CSV table of C-alpha atoms in Angstrom, one decimal:
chain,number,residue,atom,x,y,z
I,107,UNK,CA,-3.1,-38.0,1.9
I,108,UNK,CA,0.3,-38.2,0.1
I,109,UNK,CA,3.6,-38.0,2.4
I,110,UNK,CA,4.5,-34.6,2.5
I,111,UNK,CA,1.1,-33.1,1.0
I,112,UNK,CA,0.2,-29.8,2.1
I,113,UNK,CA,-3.3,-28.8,3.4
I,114,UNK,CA,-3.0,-25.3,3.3
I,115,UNK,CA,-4.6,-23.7,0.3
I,116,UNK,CA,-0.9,-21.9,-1.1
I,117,UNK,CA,-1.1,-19.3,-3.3
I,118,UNK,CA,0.5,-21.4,-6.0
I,119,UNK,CA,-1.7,-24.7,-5.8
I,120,UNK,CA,0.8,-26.4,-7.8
I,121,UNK,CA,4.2,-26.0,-5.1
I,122,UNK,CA,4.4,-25.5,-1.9
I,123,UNK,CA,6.7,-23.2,-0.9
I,124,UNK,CA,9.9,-23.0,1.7
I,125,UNK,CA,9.0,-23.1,5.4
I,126,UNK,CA,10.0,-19.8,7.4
I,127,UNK,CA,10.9,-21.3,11.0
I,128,UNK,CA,12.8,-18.0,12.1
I,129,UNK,CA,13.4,-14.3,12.0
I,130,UNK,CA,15.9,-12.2,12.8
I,131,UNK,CA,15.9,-8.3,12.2
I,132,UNK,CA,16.0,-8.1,8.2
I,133,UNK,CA,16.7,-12.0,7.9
I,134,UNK,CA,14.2,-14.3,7.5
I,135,UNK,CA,15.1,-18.5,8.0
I,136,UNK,CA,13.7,-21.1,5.8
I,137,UNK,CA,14.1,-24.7,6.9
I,138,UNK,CA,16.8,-25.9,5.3
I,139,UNK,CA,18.7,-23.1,7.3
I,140,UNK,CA,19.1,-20.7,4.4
I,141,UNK,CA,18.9,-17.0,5.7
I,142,UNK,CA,17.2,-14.7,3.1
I,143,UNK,CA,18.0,-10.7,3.2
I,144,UNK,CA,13.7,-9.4,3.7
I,145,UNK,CA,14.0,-6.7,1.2
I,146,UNK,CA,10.6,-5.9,0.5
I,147,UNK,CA,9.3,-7.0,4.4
I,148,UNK,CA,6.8,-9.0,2.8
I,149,UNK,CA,4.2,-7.1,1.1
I,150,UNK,CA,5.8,-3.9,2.9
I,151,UNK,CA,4.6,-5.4,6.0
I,152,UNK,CA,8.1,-5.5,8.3
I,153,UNK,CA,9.0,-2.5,8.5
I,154,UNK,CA,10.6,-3.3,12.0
I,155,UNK,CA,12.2,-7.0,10.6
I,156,UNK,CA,11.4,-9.7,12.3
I,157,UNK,CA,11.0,-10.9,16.1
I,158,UNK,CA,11.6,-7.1,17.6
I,159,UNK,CA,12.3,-7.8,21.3
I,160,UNK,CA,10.3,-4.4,22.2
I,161,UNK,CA,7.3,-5.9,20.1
I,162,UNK,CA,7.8,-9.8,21.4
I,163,UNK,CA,7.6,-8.2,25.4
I,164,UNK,CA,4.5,-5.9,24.2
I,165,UNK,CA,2.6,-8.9,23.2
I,166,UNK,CA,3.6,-11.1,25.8
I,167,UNK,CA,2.5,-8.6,28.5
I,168,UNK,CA,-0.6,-8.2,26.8
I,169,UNK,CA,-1.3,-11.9,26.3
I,170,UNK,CA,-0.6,-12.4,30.2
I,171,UNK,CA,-3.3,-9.6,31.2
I,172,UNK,CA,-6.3,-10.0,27.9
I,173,UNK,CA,-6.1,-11.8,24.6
I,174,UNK,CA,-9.8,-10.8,23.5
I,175,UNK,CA,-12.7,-8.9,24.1
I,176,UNK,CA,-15.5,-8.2,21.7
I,177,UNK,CA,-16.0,-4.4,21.1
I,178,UNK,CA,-19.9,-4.9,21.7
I,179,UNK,CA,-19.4,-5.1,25.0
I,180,UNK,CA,-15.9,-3.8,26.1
I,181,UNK,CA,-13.4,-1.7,24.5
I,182,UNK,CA,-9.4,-2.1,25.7
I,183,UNK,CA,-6.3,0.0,27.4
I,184,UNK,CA,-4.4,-0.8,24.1
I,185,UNK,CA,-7.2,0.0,22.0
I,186,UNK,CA,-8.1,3.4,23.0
I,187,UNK,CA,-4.0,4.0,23.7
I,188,UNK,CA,-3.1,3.2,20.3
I,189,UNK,CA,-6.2,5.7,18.7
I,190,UNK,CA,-5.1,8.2,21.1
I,191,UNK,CA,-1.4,7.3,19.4
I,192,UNK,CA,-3.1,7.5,15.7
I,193,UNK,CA,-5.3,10.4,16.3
I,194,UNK,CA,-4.7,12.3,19.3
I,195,UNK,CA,-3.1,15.3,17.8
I,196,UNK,CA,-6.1,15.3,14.6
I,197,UNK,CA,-3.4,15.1,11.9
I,198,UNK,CA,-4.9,17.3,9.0
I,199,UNK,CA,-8.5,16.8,10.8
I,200,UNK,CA,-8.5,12.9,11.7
I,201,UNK,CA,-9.8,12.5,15.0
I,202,UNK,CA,-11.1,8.6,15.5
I,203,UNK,CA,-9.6,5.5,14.2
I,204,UNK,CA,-11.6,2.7,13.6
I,205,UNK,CA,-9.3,-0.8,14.4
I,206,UNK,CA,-10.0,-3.8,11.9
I,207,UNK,CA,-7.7,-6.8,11.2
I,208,UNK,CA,-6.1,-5.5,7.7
I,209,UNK,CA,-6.1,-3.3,4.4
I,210,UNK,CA,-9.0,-4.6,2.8
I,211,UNK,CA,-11.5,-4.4,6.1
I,212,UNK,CA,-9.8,-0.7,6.0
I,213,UNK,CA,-11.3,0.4,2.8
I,214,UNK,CA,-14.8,-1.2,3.0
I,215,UNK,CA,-14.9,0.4,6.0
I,216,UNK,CA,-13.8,3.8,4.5
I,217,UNK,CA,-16.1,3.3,1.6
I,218,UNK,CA,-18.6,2.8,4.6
I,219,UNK,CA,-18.5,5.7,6.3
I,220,UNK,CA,-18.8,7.8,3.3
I,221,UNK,CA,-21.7,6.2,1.8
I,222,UNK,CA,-23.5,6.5,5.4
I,223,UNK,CA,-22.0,10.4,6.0
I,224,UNK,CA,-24.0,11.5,3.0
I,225,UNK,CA,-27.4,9.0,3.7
I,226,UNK,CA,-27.0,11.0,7.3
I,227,UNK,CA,-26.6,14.6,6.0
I,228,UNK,CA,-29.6,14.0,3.6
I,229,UNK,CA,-27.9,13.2,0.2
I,230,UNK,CA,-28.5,9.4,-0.3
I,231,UNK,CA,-28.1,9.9,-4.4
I,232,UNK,CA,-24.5,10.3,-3.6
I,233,UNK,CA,-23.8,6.5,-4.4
I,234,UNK,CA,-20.4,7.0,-6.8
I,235,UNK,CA,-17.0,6.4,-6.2
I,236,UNK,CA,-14.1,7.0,-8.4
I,237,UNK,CA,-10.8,5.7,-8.5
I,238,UNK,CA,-8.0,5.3,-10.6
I,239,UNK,CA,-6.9,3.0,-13.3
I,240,UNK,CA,-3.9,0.5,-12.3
I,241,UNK,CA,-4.5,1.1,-8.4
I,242,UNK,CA,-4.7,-1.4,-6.0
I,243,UNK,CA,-7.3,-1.0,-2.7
I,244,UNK,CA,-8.0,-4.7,-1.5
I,245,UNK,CA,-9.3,-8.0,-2.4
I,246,UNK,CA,-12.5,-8.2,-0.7
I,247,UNK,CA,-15.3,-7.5,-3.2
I,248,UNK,CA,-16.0,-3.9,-2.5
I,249,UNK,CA,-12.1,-3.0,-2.0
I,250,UNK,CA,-11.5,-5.0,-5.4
I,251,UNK,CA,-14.3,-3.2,-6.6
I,252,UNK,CA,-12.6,0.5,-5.7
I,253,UNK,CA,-9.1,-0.8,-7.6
I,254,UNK,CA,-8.0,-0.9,-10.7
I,255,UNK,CA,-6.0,-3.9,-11.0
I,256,UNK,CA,-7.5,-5.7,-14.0
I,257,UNK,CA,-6.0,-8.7,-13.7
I,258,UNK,CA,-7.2,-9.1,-10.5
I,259,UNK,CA,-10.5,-8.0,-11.1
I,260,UNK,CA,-11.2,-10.0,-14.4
I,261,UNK,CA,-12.6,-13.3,-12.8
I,262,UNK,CA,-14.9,-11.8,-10.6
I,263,UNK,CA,-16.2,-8.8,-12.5
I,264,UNK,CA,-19.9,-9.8,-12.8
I,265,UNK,CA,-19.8,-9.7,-8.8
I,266,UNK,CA,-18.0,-6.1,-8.8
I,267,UNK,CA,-20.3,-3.0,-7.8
I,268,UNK,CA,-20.8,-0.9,-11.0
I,269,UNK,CA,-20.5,2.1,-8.2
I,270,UNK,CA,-17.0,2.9,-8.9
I,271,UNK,CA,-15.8,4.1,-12.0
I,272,UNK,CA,-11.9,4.6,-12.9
I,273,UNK,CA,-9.9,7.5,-14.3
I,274,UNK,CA,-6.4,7.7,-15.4
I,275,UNK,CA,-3.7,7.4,-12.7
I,276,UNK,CA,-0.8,10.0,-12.0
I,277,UNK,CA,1.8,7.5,-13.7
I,278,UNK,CA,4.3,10.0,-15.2
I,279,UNK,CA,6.1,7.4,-17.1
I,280,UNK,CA,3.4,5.7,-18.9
I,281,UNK,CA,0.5,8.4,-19.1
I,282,UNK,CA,2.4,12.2,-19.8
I,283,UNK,CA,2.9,12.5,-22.9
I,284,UNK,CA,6.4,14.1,-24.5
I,285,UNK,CA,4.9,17.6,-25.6
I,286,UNK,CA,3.3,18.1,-22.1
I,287,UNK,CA,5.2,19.2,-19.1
I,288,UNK,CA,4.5,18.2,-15.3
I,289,UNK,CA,2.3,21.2,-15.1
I,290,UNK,CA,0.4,20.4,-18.3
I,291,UNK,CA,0.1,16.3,-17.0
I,292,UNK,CA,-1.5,17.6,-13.8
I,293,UNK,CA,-3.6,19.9,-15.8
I,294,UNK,CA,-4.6,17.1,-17.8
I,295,UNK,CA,-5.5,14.3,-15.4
I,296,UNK,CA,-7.5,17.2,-13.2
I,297,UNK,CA,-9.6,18.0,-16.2
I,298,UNK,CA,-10.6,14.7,-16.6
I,299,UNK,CA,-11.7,14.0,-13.1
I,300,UNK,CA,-13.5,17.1,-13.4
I,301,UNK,CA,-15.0,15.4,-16.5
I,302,UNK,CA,-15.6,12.4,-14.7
I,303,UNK,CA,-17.6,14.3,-11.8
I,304,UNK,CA,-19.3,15.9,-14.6
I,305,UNK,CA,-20.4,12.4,-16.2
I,306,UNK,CA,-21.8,11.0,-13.3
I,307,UNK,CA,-23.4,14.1,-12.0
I,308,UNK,CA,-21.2,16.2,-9.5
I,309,UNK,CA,-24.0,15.5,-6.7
I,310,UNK,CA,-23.8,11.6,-7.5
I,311,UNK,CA,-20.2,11.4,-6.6
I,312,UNK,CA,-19.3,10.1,-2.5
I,313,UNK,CA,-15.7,10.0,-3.0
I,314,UNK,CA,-12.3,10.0,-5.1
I,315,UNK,CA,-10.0,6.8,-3.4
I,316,UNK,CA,-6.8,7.1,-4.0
I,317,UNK,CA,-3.1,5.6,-3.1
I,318,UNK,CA,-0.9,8.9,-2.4
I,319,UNK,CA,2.3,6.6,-4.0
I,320,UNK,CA,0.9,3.5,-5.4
I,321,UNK,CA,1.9,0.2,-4.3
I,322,UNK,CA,2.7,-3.2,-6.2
I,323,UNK,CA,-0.1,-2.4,-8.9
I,324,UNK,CA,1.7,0.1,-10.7
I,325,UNK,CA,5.3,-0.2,-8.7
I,326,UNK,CA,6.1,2.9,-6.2
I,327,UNK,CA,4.4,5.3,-8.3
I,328,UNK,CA,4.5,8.7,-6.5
I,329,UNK,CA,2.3,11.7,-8.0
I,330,UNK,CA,3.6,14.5,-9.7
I,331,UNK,CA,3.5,17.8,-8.3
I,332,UNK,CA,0.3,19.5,-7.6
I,333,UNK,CA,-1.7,16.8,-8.8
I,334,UNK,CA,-3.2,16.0,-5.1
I,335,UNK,CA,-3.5,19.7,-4.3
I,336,UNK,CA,-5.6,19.4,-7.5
I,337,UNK,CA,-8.0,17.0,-6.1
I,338,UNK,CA,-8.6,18.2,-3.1
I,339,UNK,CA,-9.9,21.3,-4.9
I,340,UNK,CA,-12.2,18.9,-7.2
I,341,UNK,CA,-13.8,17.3,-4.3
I,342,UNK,CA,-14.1,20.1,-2.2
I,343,UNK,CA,-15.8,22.2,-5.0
I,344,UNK,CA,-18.1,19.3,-5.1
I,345,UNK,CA,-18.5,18.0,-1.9
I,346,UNK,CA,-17.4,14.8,-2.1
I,347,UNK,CA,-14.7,13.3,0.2
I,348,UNK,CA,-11.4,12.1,-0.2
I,349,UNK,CA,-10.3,8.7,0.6
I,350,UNK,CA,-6.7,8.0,0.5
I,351,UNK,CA,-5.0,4.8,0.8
I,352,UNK,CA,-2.2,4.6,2.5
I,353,UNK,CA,-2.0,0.9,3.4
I,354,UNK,CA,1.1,0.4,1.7
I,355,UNK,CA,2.9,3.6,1.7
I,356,UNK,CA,1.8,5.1,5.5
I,357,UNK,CA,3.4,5.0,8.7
I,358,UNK,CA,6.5,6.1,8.0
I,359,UNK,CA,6.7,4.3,4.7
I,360,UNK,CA,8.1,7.5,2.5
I,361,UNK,CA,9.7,8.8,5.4
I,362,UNK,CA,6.6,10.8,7.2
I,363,UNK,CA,4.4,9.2,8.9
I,364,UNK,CA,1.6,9.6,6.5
I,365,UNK,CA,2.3,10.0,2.6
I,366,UNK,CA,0.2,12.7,2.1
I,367,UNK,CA,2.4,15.0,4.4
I,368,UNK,CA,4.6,15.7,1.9
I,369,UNK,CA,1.4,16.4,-1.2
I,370,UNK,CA,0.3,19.5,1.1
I,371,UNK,CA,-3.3,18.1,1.7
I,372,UNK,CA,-4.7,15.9,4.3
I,373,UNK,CA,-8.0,13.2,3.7
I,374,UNK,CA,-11.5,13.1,4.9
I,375,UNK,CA,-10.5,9.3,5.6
I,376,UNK,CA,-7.2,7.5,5.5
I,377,UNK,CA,-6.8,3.8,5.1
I,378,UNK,CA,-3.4,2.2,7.1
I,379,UNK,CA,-2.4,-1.3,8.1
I,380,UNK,CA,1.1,-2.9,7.2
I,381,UNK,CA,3.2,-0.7,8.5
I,382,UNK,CA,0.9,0.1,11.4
I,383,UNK,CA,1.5,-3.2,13.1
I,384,UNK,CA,4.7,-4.4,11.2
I,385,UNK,CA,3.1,-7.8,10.5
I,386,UNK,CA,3.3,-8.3,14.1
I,387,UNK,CA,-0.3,-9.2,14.2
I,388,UNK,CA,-2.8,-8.7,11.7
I,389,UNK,CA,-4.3,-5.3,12.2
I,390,UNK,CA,-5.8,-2.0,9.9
I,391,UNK,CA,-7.2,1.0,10.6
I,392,UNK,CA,-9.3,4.1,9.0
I,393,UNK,CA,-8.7,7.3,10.3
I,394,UNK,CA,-11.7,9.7,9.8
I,395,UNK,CA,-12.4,13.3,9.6
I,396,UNK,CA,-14.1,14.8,13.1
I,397,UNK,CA,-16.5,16.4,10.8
I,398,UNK,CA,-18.0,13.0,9.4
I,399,UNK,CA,-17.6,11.3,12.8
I,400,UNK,CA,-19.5,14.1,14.9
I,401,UNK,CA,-22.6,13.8,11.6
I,402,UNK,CA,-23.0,10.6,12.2
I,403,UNK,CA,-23.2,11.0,16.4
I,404,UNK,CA,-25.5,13.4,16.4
I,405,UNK,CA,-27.8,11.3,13.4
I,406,UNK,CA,-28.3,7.6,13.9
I,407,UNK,CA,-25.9,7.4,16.7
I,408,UNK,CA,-24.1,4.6,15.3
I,409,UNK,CA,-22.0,3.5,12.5
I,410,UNK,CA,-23.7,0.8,10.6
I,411,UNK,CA,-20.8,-1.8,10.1
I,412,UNK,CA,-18.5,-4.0,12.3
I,413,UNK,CA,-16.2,-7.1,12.7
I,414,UNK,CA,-15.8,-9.7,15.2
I,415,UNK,CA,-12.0,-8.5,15.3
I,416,UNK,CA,-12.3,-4.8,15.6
I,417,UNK,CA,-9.7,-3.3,18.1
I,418,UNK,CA,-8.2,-6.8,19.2
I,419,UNK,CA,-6.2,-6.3,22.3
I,420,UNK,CA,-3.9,-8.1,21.0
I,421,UNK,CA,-3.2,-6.9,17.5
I,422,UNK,CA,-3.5,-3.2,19.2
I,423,UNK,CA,-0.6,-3.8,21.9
I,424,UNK,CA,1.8,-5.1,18.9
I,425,UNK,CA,1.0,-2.2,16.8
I,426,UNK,CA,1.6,0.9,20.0
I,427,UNK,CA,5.0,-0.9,20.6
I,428,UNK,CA,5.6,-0.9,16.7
I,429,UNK,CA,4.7,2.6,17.0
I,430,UNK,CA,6.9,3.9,19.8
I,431,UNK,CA,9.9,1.8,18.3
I,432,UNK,CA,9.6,4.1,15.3
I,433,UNK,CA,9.0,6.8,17.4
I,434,UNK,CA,11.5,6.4,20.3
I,435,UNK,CA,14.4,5.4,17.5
I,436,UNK,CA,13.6,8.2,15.3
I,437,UNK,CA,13.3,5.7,12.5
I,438,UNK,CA,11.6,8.4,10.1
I,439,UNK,CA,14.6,10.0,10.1
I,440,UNK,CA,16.2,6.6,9.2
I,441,UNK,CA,13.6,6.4,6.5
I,442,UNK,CA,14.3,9.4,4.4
I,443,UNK,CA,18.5,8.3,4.9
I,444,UNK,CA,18.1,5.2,3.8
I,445,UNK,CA,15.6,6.0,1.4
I,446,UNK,CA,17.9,8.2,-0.3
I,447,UNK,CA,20.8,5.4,-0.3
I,448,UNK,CA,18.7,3.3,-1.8
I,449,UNK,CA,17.7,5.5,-4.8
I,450,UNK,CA,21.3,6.6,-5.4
I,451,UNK,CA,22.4,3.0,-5.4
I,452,UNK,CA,19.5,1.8,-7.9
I,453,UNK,CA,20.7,4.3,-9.8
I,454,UNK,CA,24.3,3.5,-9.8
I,455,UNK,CA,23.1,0.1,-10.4
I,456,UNK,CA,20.4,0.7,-13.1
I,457,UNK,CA,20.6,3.8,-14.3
I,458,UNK,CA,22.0,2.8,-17.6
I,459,UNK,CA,20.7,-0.9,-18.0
I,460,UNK,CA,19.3,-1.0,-21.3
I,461,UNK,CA,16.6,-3.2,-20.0
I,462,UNK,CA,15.6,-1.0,-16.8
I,463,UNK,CA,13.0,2.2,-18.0
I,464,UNK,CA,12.5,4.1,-14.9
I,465,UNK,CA,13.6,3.5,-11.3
I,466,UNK,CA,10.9,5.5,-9.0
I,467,UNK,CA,9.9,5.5,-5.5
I,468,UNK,CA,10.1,7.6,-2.1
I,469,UNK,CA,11.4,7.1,0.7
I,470,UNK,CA,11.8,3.2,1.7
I,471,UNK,CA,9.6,2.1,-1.1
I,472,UNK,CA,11.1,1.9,-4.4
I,473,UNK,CA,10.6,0.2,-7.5
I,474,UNK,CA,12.5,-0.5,-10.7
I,475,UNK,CA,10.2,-1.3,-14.2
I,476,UNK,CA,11.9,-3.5,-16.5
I,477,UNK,CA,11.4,-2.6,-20.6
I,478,UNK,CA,11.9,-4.8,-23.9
I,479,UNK,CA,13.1,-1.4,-25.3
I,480,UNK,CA,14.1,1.8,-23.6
I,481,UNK,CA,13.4,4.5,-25.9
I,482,UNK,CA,10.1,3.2,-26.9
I,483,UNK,CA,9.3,1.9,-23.5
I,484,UNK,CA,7.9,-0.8,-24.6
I,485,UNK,CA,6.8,-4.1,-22.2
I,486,UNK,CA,8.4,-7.7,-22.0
I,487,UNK,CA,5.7,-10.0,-23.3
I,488,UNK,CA,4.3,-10.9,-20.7
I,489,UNK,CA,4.6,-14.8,-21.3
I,490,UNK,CA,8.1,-14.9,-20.7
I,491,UNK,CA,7.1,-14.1,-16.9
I,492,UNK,CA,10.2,-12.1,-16.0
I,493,UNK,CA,8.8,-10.6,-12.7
I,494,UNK,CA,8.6,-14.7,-11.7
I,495,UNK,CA,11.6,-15.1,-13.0
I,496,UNK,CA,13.7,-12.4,-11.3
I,497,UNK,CA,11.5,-13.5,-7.6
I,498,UNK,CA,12.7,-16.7,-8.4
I,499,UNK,CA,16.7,-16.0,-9.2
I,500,UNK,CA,16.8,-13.3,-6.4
I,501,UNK,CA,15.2,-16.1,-3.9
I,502,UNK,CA,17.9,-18.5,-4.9
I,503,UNK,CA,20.4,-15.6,-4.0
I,504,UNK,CA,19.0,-15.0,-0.8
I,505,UNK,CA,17.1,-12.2,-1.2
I,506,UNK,CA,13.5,-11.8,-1.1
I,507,UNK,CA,12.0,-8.8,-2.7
I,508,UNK,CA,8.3,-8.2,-4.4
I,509,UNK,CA,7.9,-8.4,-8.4
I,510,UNK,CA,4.6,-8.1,-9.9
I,511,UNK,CA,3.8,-7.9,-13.9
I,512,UNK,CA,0.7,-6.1,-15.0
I,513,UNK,CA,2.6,-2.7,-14.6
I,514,UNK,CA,1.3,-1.1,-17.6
I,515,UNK,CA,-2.2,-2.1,-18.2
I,516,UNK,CA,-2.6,-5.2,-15.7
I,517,UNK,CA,-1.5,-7.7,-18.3
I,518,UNK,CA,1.6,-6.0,-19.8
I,519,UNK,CA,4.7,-4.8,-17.6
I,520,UNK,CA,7.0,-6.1,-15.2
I,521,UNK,CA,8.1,-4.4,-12.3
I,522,UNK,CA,10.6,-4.8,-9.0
I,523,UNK,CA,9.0,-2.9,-5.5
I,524,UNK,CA,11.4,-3.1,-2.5
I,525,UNK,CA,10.2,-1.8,0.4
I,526,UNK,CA,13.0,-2.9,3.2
I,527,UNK,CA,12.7,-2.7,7.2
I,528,UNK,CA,13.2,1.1,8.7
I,529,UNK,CA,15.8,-0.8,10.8
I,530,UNK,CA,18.3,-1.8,7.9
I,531,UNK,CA,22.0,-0.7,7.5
I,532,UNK,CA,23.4,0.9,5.2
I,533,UNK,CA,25.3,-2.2,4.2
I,534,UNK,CA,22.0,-4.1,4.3
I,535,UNK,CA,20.8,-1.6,1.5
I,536,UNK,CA,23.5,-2.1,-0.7
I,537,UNK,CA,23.8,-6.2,-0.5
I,538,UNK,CA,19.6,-5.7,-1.6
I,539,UNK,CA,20.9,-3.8,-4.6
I,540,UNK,CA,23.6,-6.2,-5.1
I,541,UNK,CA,21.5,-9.3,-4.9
I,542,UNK,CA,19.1,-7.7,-7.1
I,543,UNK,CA,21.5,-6.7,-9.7
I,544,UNK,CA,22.7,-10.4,-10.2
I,545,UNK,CA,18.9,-11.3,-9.7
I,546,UNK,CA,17.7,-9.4,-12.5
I,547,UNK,CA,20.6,-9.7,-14.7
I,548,UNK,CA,20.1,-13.4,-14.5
I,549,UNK,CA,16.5,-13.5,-15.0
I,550,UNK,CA,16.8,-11.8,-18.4
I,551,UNK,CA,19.7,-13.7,-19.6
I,552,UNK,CA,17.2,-17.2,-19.1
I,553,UNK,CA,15.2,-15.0,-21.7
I,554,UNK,CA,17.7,-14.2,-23.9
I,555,UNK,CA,18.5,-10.6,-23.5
């Protein structure tokens, strides 16, 4: 082995990339002592920053009293304290929370429960899901499966269930045309899931899965609207449920606790994880409807599924004392302040850039889409890499924030998400616009615009 060679499989194979050896609220430390500004907490993971003292004591005391115990024998006081936490109250019907180690064990576990709910009540023909187009549910085969993130899914496509089928996503700025209003849009996009229901056989159909404001796929796309009210109404008319995802944009993410607060509707099952445990430890969760849980009961008694993980004591005591930080500093609250700041100072920052098309978001997860052209809306080619490009120049200014490309189609687009800790200041806010400013503004000059 080379001096210096890493063994850990990196996401780039070809670097390896800066040691983090420290934390500190929305700072994060490499190595070499640089602090960089965690605007985007990861993959919106920290929304509490890094090395909370409330969180560190939780999961000492924890660690002191039980690390582990499998959930075929025992379950745990912080397992059942941080459902009763979730679900106690049955927000808009959820009643149990099932307690896996991320996102991705969230929706296979969502897509599940569904699948079994209809064997149990005697419709095993309903076997389809649908989803939408540039969505992102996961990376495990089924989850990957339920997304729409081509490039993602392009290598393993022969292994992907032909269960799901895609329809086109609520993306305002790409997909409603000039002559049609909101209204109209909504009108549109319901009429075609209709369609799609219609295609497949209404009675075929398990489930619609959908992100209520979709994460680094598409870049903080929130729905117009209506357009969930809409949905609901498809799926109820014909019986299927409704999954959302809220993995990226729940727990307090937009400023409620769960996204779909504010869309006037509430699931069958909800998907939740990195704001749930704050990247504290690694932990997920589905919340399901009473209705599906209680079907089940009273059928085969048990839910045919199951991890060696589920409910770790662990992972559960970090994410109750994430929970009752947010709860006990009213950082929801904090949320919708600082979410606002931040959109009024992407604005002021971006507003008129001729190479910035939309700035979009709610909340404390926001997004800017860079264009080529701003009337025509047209995409960067992608081979200039400019969502690399601007991760890299904001990384050498000391901020670390979330670029993806793909934002169009999966190929074509490039895209900024920040999605910083529910603990920042107001002056934190405006150094992330700051540093992304220069970041951006850099990043295309190395392009020549």
């Amino acid at each position: 082995m080379g001096a210096g060679k890493s063994r850990v499989l990196h996401r780039s194979l070809r670097e390896t990339p800066p040691k983090a050896i420290g934390g500190d609220g929305v700072w994060l430390i490499a190595e070499d002592g640089r602090r960089i500004l965690d605007a985007s907490g990861g993959a919106a993971v920290s929304c509490l920053g890094h090395q909370h003292p409330r969180v560190l004591e939780a999961m000492t005391r924890q660690a002191s009293k039980l690390a582990f115990a499998h959930t075929g024998f025992f379950s745990s006081e912080p397992a059942e304290a941080l459902a009763e936490a979730l679900v106690g109250d049955e927000p808009g019907g959820l009643a149990y929370a099932y307690l896996v180690s991320g996102g991705s064990e969230a929706i296979e576990a969502s897509i599940k429960l569904a699948r079994q709910y209809f064997v149990e009540t005697g419709q095993p023909q309903r076997q389809r899901f649908i989803a939408r187009r540039q969505s992102y549910h996961g990376n495990t085969l089924g989850a990957l499966a339920a997304g729409g993130n081509a490039w993602r899914r392009e290598p393993y496509a022969p292994l992907l269930s032909s269960a799901f089928s895609h329809v086109t996503p609520a993306f305002a700025y790409h997909e409603k045309r000039d002559s049609e209003s909101e209204t109209d849009f909504v009108a549109r996009l319901a009429a075609e899931l209709e369609a799609e229901f219609q295609r497949l056989g209404p009675d075929t159909v398990a489930a619609f899965i959908a992100e209520p404001v979709v994460g680094a796929t598409a870049g903080c796309v929130p729905a117009p609207e209506g357009y969930f009210r809409a949905v609901r109404e498809i799926c109820d008319r014909h019986g299927a449920l409704l999954i959302l995802d809220e993995v990226m944009c729940g727990m307090g993410r937009t400023g409620t606790r769960h996204a779909w607060e504010q869309e006037g509707i509430a699931p069958d099952i909800q998907t939740i994880a990195k704001g749930l445990g704050g990247g504290y430890q690694p932990i997920g969760a589905m919340l399901a409807g009473g209705r599906i849980v209680d079907t089940i009961r009273d059928g085969s008694g048990a839910f045919l599924h199951g991890h060696t993980y589920l409910a770790h004591p662990m992972a559960c005591a970090a994410a109750l004392e994430v929970q009752r930080v947010i709860d006990d500093e009213q950082l929801l609250d904090r949320v919708k302040d600082l979410g606002r700041q931040l959109e009024r100072r992407l604005t002021e920052r971006f507003g008129n850039h001729r190479h910035v098309g939309d700035i979009r978001g709610r909340g404390l997860l926001q997004a800017i889409e860079l264009v080529a052209d701003r009337a025509s809306r047209a995409p960067f080619d992608p081979a200039l890499k400019l969502h690399q490009r601007i991760k890299a120049a904001a990384f050498e200014g000391g901020l670390a924030c979330y670029p993806s490309g793909g934002t169009v189609d999966g190929r074509s687009g490039d895209h900024v998400l920040l999605a910083p800790p529910y603990i920042a200041t107001s002056d934190d806010i405006d150094m992330i616009v700051e540093r992304l400013g220069h970041a951006v503004d850099l990043a295309l000059k190395s392009v020549g615009h």
